[in-house]
Coordinates of C-alpha atoms and ligand atoms in Angstrom, one line a residue:
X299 CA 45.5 -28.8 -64.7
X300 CA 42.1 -26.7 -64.6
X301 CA 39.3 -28.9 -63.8
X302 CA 37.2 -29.7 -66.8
X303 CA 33.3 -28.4 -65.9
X304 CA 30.0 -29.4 -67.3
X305 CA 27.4 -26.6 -66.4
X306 CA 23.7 -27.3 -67.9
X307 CA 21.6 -25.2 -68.5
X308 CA 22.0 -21.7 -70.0
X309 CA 19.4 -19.8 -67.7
X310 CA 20.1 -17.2 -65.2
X311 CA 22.2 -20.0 -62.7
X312 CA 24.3 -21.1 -65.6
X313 CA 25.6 -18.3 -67.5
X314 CA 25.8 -16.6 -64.0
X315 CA 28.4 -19.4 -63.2
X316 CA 29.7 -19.4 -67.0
X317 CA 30.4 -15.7 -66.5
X318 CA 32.8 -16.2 -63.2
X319 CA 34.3 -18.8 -64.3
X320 CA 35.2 -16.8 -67.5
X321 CA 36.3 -14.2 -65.5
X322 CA 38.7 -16.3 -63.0
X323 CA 40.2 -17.3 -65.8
X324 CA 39.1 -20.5 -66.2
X325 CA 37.8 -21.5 -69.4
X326 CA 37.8 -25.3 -69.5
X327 CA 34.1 -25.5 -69.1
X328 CA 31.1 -26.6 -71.4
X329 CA 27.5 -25.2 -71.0
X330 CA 24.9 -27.9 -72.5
X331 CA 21.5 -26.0 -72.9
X332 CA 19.3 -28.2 -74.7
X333 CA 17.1 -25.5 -76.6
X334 CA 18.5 -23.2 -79.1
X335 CA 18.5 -20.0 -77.3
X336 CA 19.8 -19.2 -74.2
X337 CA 17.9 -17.9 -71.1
X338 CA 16.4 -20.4 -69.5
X339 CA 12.3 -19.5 -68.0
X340 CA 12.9 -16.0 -69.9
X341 CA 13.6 -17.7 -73.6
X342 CA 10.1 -20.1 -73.2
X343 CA 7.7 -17.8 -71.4
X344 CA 6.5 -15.6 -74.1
X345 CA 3.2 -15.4 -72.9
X346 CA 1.8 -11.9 -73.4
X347 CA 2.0 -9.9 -70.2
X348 CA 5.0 -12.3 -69.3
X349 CA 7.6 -10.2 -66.6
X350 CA 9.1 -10.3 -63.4
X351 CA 7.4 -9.0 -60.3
X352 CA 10.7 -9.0 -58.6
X353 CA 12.4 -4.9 -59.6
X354 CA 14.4 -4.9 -62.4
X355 CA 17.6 -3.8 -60.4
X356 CA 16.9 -6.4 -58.4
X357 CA 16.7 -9.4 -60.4
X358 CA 19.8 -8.8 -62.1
X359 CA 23.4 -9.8 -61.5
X360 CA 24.9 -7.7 -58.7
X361 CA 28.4 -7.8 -61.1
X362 CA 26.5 -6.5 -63.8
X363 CA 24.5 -3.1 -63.6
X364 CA 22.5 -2.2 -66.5
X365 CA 21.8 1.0 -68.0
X366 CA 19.2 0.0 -70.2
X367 CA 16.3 -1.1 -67.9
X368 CA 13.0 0.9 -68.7
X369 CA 10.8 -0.3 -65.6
X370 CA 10.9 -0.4 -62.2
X371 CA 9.5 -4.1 -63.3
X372 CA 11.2 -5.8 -66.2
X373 CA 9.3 -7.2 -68.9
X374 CA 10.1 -11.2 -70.4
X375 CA 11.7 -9.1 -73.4
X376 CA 14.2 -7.2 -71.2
X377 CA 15.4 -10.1 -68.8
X378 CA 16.3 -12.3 -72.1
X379 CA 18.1 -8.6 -73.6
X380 CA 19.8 -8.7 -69.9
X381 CA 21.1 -12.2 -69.9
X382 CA 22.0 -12.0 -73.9
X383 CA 23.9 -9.2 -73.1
X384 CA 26.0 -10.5 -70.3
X385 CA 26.5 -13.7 -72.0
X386 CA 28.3 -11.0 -75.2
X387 CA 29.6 -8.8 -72.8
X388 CA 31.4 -11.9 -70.6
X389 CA 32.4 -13.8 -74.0
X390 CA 30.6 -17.2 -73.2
X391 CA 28.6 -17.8 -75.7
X392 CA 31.4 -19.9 -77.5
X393 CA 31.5 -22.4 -74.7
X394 CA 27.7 -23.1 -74.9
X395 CA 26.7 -26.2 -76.8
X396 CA 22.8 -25.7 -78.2
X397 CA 20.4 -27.7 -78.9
X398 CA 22.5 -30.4 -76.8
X399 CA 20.1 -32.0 -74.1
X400 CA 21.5 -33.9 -71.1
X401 CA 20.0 -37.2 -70.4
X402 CA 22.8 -39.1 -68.5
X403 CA 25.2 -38.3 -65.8
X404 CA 27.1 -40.7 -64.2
X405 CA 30.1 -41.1 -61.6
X406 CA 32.4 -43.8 -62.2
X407 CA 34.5 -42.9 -58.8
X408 CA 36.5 -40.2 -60.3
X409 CA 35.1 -38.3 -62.9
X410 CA 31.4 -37.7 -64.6
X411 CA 30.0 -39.1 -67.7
X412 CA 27.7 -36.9 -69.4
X413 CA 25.1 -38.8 -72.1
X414 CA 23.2 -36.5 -74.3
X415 CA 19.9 -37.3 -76.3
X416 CA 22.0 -37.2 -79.7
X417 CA 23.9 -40.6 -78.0
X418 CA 27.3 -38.9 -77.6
X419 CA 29.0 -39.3 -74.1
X420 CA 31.9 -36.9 -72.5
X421 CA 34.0 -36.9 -69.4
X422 CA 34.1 -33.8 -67.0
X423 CA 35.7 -33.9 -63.6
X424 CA 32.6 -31.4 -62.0
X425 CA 29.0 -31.2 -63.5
X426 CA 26.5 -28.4 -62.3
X427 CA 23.2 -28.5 -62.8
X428 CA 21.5 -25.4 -63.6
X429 CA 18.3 -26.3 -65.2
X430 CA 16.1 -24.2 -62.6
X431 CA 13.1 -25.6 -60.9
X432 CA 10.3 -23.9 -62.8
X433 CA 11.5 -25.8 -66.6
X434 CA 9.2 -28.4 -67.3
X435 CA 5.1 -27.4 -67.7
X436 CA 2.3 -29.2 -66.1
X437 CA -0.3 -30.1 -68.4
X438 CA -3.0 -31.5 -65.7
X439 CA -4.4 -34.5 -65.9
X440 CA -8.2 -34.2 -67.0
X441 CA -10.2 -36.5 -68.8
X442 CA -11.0 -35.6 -72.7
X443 CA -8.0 -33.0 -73.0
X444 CA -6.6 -35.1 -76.1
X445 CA -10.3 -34.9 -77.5
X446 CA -10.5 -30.8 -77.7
X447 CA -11.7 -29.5 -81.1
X448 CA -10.0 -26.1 -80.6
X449 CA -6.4 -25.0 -80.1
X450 CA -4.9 -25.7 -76.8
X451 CA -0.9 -25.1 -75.6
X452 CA 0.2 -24.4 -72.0
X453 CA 1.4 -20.8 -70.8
X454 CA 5.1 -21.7 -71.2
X455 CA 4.6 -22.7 -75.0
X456 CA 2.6 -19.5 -75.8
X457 CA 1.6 -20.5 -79.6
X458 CA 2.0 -17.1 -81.4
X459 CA 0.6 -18.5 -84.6
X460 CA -3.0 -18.6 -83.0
X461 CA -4.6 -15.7 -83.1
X462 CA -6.9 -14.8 -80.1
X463 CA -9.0 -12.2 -81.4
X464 CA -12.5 -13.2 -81.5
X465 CA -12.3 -16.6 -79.9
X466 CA -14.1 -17.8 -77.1
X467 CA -11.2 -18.6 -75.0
X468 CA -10.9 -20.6 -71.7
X469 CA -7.7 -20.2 -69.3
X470 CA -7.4 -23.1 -66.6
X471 CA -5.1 -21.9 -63.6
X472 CA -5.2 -18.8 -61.9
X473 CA -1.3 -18.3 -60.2
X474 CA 1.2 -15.8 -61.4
X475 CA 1.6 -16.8 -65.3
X476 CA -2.7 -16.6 -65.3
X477 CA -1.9 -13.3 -63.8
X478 CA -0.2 -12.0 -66.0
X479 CA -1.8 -13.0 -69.2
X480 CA -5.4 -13.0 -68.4
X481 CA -5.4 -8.9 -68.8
X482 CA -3.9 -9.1 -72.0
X483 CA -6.1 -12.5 -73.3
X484 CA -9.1 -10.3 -72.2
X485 CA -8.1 -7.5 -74.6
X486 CA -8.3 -10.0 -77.7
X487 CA -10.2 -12.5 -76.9
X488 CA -14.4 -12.4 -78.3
X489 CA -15.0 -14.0 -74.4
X490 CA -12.7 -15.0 -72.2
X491 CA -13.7 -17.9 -69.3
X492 CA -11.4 -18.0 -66.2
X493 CA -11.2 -21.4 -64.7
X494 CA -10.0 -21.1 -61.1
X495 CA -9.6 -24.2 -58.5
X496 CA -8.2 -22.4 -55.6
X497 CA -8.1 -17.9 -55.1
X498 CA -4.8 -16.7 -55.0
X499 CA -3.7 -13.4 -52.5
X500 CA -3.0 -10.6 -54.8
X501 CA -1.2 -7.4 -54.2
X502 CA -1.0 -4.7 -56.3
X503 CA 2.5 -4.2 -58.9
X504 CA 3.7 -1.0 -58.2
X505 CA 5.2 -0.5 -61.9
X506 CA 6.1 3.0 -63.8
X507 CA 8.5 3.8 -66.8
X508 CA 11.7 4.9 -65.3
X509 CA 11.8 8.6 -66.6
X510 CA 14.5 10.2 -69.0
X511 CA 15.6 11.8 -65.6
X512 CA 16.0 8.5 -63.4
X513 CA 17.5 6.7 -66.4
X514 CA 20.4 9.0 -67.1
X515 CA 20.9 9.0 -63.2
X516 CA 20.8 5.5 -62.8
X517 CA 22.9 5.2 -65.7
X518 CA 26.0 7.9 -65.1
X519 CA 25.7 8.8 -61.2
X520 CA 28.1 6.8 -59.7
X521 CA 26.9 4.4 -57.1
X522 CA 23.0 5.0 -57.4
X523 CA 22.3 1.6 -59.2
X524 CA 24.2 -0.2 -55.8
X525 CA 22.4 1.9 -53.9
X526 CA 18.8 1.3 -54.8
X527 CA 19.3 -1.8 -55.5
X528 CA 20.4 -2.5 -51.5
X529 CA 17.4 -0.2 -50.5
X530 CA 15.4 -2.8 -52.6
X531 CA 17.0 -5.7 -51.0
X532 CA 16.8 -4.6 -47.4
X533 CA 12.9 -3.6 -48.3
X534 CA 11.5 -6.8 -49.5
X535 CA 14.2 -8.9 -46.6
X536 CA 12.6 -6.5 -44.0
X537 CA 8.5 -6.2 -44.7
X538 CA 8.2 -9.3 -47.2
X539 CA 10.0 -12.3 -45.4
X540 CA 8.5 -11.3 -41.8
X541 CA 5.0 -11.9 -43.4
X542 CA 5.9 -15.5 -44.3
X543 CA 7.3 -16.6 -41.2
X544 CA 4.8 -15.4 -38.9
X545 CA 6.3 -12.0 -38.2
X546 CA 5.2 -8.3 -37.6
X547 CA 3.7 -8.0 -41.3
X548 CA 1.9 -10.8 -41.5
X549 CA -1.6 -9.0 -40.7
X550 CA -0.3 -5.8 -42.9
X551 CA 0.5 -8.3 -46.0
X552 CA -3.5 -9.5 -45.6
X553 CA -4.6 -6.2 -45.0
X554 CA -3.2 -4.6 -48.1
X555 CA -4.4 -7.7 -50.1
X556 CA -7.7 -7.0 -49.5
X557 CA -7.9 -3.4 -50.0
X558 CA -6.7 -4.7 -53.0
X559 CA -9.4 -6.7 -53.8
X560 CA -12.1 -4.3 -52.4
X561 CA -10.5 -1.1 -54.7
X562 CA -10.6 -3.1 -57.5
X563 CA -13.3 -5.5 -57.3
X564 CA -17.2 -3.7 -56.7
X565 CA -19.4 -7.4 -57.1
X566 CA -19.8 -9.0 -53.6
X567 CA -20.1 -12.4 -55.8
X568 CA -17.0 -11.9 -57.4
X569 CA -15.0 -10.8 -54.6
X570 CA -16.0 -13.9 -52.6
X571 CA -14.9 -16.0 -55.0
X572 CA -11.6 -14.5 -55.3
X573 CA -11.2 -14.6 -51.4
X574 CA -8.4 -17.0 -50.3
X575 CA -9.0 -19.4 -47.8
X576 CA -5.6 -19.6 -46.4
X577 CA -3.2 -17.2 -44.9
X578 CA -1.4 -14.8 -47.7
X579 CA 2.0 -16.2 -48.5
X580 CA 1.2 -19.6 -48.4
X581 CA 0.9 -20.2 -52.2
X582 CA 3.4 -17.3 -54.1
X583 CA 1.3 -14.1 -53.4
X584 CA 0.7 -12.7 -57.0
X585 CA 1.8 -9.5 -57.3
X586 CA -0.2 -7.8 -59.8
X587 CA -2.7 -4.4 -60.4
X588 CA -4.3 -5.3 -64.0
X589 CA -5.4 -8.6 -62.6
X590 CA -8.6 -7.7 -60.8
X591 CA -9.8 -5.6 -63.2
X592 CA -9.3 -7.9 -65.9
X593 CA -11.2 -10.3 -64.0
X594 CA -14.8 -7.9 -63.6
X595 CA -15.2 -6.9 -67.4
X596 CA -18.6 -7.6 -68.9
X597 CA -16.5 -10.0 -71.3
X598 CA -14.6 -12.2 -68.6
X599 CA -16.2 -14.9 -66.6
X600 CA -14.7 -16.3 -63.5
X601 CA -15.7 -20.3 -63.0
X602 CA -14.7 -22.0 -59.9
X603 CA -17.3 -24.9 -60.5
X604 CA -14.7 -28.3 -60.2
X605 CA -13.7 -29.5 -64.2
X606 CA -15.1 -32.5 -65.0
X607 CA -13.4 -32.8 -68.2
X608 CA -12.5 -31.4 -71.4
X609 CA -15.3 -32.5 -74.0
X610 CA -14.5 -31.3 -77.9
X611 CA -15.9 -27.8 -77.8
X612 CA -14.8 -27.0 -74.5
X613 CA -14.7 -26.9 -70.9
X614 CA -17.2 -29.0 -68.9
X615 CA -17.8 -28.5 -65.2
X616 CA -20.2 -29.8 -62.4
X617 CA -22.1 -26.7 -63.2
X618 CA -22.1 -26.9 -67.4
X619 CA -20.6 -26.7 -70.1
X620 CA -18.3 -23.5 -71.1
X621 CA -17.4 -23.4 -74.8
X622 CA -14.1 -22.5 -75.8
X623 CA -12.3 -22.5 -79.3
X624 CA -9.2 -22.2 -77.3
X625 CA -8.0 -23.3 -74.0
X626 CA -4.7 -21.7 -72.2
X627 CA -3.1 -24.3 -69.5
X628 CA -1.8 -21.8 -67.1
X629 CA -1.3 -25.0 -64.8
X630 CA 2.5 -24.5 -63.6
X631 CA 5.5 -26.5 -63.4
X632 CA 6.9 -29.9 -62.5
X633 CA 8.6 -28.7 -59.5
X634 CA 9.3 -31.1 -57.2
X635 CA 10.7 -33.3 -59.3
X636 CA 14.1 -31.5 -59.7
X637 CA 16.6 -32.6 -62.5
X638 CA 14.6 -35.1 -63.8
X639 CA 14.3 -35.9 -66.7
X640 CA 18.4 -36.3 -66.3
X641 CA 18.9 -39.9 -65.0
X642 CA 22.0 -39.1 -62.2
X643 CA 23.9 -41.8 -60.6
X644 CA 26.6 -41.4 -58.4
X645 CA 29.2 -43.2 -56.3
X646 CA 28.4 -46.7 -56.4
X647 CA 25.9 -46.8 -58.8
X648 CA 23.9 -44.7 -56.2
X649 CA 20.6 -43.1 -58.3
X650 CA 19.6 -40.1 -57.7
X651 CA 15.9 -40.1 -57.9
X652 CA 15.6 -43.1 -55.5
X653 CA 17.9 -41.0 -52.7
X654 CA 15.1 -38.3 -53.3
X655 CA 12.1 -40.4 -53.1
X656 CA 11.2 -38.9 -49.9
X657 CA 11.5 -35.3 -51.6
X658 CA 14.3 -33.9 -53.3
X659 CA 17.5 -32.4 -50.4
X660 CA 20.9 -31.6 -50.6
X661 CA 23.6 -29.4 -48.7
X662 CA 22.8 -25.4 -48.9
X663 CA 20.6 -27.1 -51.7
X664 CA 23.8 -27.3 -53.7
X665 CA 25.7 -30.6 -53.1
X666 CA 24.2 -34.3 -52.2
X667 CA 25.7 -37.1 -50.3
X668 CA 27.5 -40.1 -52.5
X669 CA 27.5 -37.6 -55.6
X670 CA 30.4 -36.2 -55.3
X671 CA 31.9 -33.5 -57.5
X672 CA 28.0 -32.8 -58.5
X673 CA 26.7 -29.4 -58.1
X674 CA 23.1 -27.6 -58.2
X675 CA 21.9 -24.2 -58.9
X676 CA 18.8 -22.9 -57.7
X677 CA 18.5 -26.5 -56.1
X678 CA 16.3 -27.8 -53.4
X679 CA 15.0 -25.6 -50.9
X680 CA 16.4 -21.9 -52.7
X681 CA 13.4 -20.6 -53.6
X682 CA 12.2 -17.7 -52.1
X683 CA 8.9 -16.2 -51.9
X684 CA 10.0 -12.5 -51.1
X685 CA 13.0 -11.8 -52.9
X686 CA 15.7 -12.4 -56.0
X687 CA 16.5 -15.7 -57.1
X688 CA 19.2 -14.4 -58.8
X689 CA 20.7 -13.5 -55.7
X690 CA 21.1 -16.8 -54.6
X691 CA 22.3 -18.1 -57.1
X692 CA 25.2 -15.5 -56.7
X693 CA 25.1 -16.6 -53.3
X694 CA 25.8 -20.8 -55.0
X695 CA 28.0 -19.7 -57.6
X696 CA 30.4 -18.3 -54.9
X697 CA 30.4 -21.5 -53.0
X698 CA 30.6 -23.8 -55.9
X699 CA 33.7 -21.8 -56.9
X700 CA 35.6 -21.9 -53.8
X701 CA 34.8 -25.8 -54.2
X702 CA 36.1 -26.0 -58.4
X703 CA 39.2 -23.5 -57.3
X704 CA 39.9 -26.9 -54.2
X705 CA 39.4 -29.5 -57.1
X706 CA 43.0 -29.9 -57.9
X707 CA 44.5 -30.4 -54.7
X708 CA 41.7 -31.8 -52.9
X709 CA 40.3 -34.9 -56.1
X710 CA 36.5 -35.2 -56.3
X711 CA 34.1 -33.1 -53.0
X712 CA 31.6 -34.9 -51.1
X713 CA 29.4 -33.6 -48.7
X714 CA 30.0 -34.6 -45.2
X715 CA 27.5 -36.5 -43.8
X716 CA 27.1 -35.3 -40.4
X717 CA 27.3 -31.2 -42.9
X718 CA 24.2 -32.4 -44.4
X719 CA 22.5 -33.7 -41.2
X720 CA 23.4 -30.2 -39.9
X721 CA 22.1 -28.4 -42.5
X722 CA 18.6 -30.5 -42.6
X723 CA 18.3 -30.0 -39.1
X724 CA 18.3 -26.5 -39.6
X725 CA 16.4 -26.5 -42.0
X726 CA 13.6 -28.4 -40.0
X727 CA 13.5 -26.0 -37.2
X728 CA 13.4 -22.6 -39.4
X729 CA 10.2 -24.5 -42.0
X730 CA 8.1 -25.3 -38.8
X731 CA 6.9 -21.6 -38.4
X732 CA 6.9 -20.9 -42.3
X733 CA 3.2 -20.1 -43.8
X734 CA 4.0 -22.4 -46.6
X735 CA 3.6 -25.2 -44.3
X736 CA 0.1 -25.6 -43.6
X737 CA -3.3 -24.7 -44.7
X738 CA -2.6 -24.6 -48.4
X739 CA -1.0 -26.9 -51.5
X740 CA 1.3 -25.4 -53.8
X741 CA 4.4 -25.8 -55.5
X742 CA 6.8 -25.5 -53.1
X743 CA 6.3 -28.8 -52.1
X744 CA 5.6 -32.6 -53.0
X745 CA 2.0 -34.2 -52.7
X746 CA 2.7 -35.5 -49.3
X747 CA 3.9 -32.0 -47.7
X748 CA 7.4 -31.7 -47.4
X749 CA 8.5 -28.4 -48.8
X750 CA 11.3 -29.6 -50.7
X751 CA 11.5 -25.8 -53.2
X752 CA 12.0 -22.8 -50.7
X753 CA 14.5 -21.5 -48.0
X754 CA 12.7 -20.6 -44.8
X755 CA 15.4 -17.7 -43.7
X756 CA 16.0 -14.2 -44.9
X757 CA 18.6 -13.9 -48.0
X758 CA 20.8 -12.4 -46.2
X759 CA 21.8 -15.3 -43.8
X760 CA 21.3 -18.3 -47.1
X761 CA 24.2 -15.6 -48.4
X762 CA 26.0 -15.8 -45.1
X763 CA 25.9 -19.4 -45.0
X764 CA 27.2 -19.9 -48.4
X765 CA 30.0 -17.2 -47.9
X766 CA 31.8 -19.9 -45.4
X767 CA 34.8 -21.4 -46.7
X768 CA 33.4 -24.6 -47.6
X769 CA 35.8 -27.4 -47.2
X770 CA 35.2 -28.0 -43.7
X771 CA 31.8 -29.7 -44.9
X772 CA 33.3 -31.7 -47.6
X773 CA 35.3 -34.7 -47.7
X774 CA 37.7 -36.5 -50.4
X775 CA 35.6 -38.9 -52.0
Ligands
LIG118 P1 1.3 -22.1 -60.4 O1 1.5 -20.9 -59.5 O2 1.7 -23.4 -60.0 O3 -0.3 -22.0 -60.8 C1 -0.9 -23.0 -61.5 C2 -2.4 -22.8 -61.5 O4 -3.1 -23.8 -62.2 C3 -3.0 -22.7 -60.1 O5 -4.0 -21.8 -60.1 C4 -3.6 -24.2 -60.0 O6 -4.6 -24.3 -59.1 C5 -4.1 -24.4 -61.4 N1 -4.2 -25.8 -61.7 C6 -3.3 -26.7 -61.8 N2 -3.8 -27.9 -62.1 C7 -5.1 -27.7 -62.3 C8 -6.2 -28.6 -62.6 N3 -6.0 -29.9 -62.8 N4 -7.4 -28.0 -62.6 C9 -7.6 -26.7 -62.4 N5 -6.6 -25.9 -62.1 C10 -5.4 -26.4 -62.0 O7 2.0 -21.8 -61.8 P2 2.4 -20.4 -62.5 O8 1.2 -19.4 -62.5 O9 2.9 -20.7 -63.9 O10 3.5 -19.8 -61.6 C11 4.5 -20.6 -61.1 C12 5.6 -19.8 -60.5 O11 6.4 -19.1 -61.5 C13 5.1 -18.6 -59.7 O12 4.6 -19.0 -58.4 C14 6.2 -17.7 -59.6 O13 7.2 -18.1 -58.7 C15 6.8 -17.9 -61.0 N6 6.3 -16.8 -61.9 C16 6.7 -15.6 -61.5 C17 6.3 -14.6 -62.2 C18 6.8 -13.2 -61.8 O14 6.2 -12.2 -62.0 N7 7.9 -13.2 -61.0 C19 5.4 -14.7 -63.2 C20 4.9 -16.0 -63.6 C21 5.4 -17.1 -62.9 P3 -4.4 -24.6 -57.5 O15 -3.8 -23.4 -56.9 O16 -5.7 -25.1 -57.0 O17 -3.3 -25.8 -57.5

């Protein structure tokens, strides 16, 4: 009998496994996707300005090319079109369960029992968890932000009943989502204040309109969509990923950043302030061209005074007080702290969050010790700094079905656990020469250090690693 799957989430990672699952011919499977849409980061970042800075043809399925991309960068709009389409095109949709959040999973030795928030409970022999690690905002912790006069919402809950034009606006939080709204807030907004803790390195976006021309080619000449999206592939594996782990390009990627910053920024002031103090790559380069010039119009102020705390009619700093009638958290996610909310427990009443006390880790990121039969998408250390997510997630969607396709014979997967001493040991040696290591905080890892989000190597080998047969590194629970 088929094996009956659990997948939540419907963002990229679970429709993506939805999809081959669908198209093995295996349809005993349940998406739980606890908002109303799918999509995932692409359904709740409405932002204006929000896109991708990976190319279009890139950060796409490689089992689905698209005709209808109209940018060499895609736009929020176009992703959530993409994924809406595939999940039509692959007939899923009628196996995803909305509005149904996931609160409890638990292995009683042979199969999972999945809690929702509504209080029902179901069995499934396999769960994967695709929930992503950039899903839950960080609202930061200052003193006085309950007490704001004004409107305030984070980036990821853009409120498109508050209308900017006019306002005095403040935006705390100056990373990719900042980015990309800040040149479209400074359009609207009567004055716009900038509130920045730590200068990111920028480099410029290289984004067009695909022409009538390049459309209809991409669309009808066979081959061309697989062949510029490999050329984009090798490109990014081959000048980006040396850059962050100490290669040839490391000194070319600080270079271009700032002729980046000196073409676009004129005000020695300015310019010093946005100068990094830490090598490029360390914190997620932003890659961006209507950033800086956002940043030096008459109506835009850059603060990097520390926030004392938010006092009713604004922002106050050591250096004053800004006013604002609105303030924009651009203040990121709750990465680290993956799955959670979801309270896991596997074999023997083993909880999750206390095995990952010491930072989340788990086998190719995608299975953990004593949870057997449990699954992750776009788990621990798969982010990437230089290329496609949704490539690895192919890359885990391939291994996690070789695993479901060995359920029947096999009973319930566990990692090995001399596979997942392997695999941290590898692990270890590749993150010591990684720029994300020192000389910066970000979001690739926990308070104390341990970067617990990205994958040190290029793509390619995370995709020849997962290509393995993967048996060998499980074991019948
Ligand atoms: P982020 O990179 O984590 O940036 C958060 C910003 O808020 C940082 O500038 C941070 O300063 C600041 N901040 C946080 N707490 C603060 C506090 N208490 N006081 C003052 N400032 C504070 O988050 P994000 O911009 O939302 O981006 C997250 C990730 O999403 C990106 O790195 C990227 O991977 C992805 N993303 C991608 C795109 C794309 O085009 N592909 C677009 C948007 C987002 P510090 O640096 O000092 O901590």
């Amino acid at each position: 009998m088929a094996p009956r799957i659990a997948i939540v989430g419907a963002g990229f990672g679970g429709l993506c496994l939805a999809i081959r699952l669908r198209r093995a011919g295996i349809g005993s499977f349940t998406v739980f996707e606890k908002a109303a849409g799918l999509g995932g980061t692409w359904r709740d970042n409405t932002y204006p300005g929000a896109g991708c800075d990976i190319p279009s043809h890139l950060y796409s399925y490689s089992f689905e090319r698209y005709g209808s991309w109209t940018r060499r960068y895609p736009e929020q709009s176009e992703i959530l079109a993409y994924l809406e389409h595939c999940a039509d095109k692959y007939d899923v949709r009628r196996n995803i369960r909305f509005n149904t959040e996931v609160v409890r999973a638990s292995f009683d030795g042979a199969r999972w029992h999945l809690g929702t928030a509504g209080g029902d409970s179901e069995t499934f022999d396999a769960v994967v968890m695709a929930v992503g690690q950039l899903n839950r905002p960080r609202l930061p912790d200052i003193p006085g932000m309950s007490g704001f006069r004004g409107t305030s919402f984070h980036s990821a809950r853009w409120n498109h009943d508050h209308d900017l034009t006019g306002r005095r606006v403040a935006v705390i939080g100056s990373g990719s989502s900042a980015a990309q709204l800040i040149p479209r807030v400074a359009e609207r907004a009567g004055h716009l204040t900038v509130f920045q803790r730590t200068p990111n390195w920028v480099i410029p976006k290289p984004d067009a309109a695909f022409g009538p021309a390049a459309r209809l080619a991409l669309r009808l000449v066979p081959g061309l969509q697989r062949a510029y999206r490999g050329w984009l592939f090798r490109y990014v594996e081959n000048t980006l990923y040396p850059a962050l782990a100490g290669g040839w390009s490391a000194a070319v990627l600080e270079r271009r950043a700032r002729a980046h910053l000196r073409a676009q920024v004129a005000d020695p002031e300015l310019r010093a302030k946005l100068t990094p103090g830490y090598p490029p790559g360390c914190k997620r380069v932003v890659i961006d061209s209507a950033f800086y010039p956002a940043l030096t119009r008459p109506d835009v102020d850059v603060v990097t005074e520390r926030i004392v705390r938010i006092v009713p009619g604004g922002v106050e700093t050591t250096g004053g007080t800004h006013e604002a009638d609105t303030i924009v958290y651009a203040t990121g996610f709750r990465t680290t702290e993956f799955l959670a909310p979801i309270e896991v427990t596997g074999r023997d009443g083993r909880a999750l969050a206390g095995q990952w006390n010491v930072g989340a880790h788990a086998y190719l990121g995608i299975s953990v010790p004593h949870f057997p039969n449990l699954f992750l998408l776009y788990g621990p250390n798969t982010n990437l700094g230089h290329n496609s997510i949704v490539f690895m997630i192919e890359c885990q969607v391939r291994h996690i079905m070789a695993c479901l396709r060995a359920l029947p014979r096999h009973g319930p997967l566990e990692v090995r656990p001399e596979a997942m001493a392997a695999w941290t040991r590898q692990l270890d040696r590749a993150m010591v020469r990684m720029v994300w290591v020192n000389g910066c905080q970000s979001w690739y890892k926990t308070p104390e250090g341990r970067v617990t989000n990205n994958w040190p190597g290029p793509a390619a080998l995370y995709r020849r690693l997962t290509a393995r047969p993967p048996l060998p590194a499980y074991r019948r629970a």
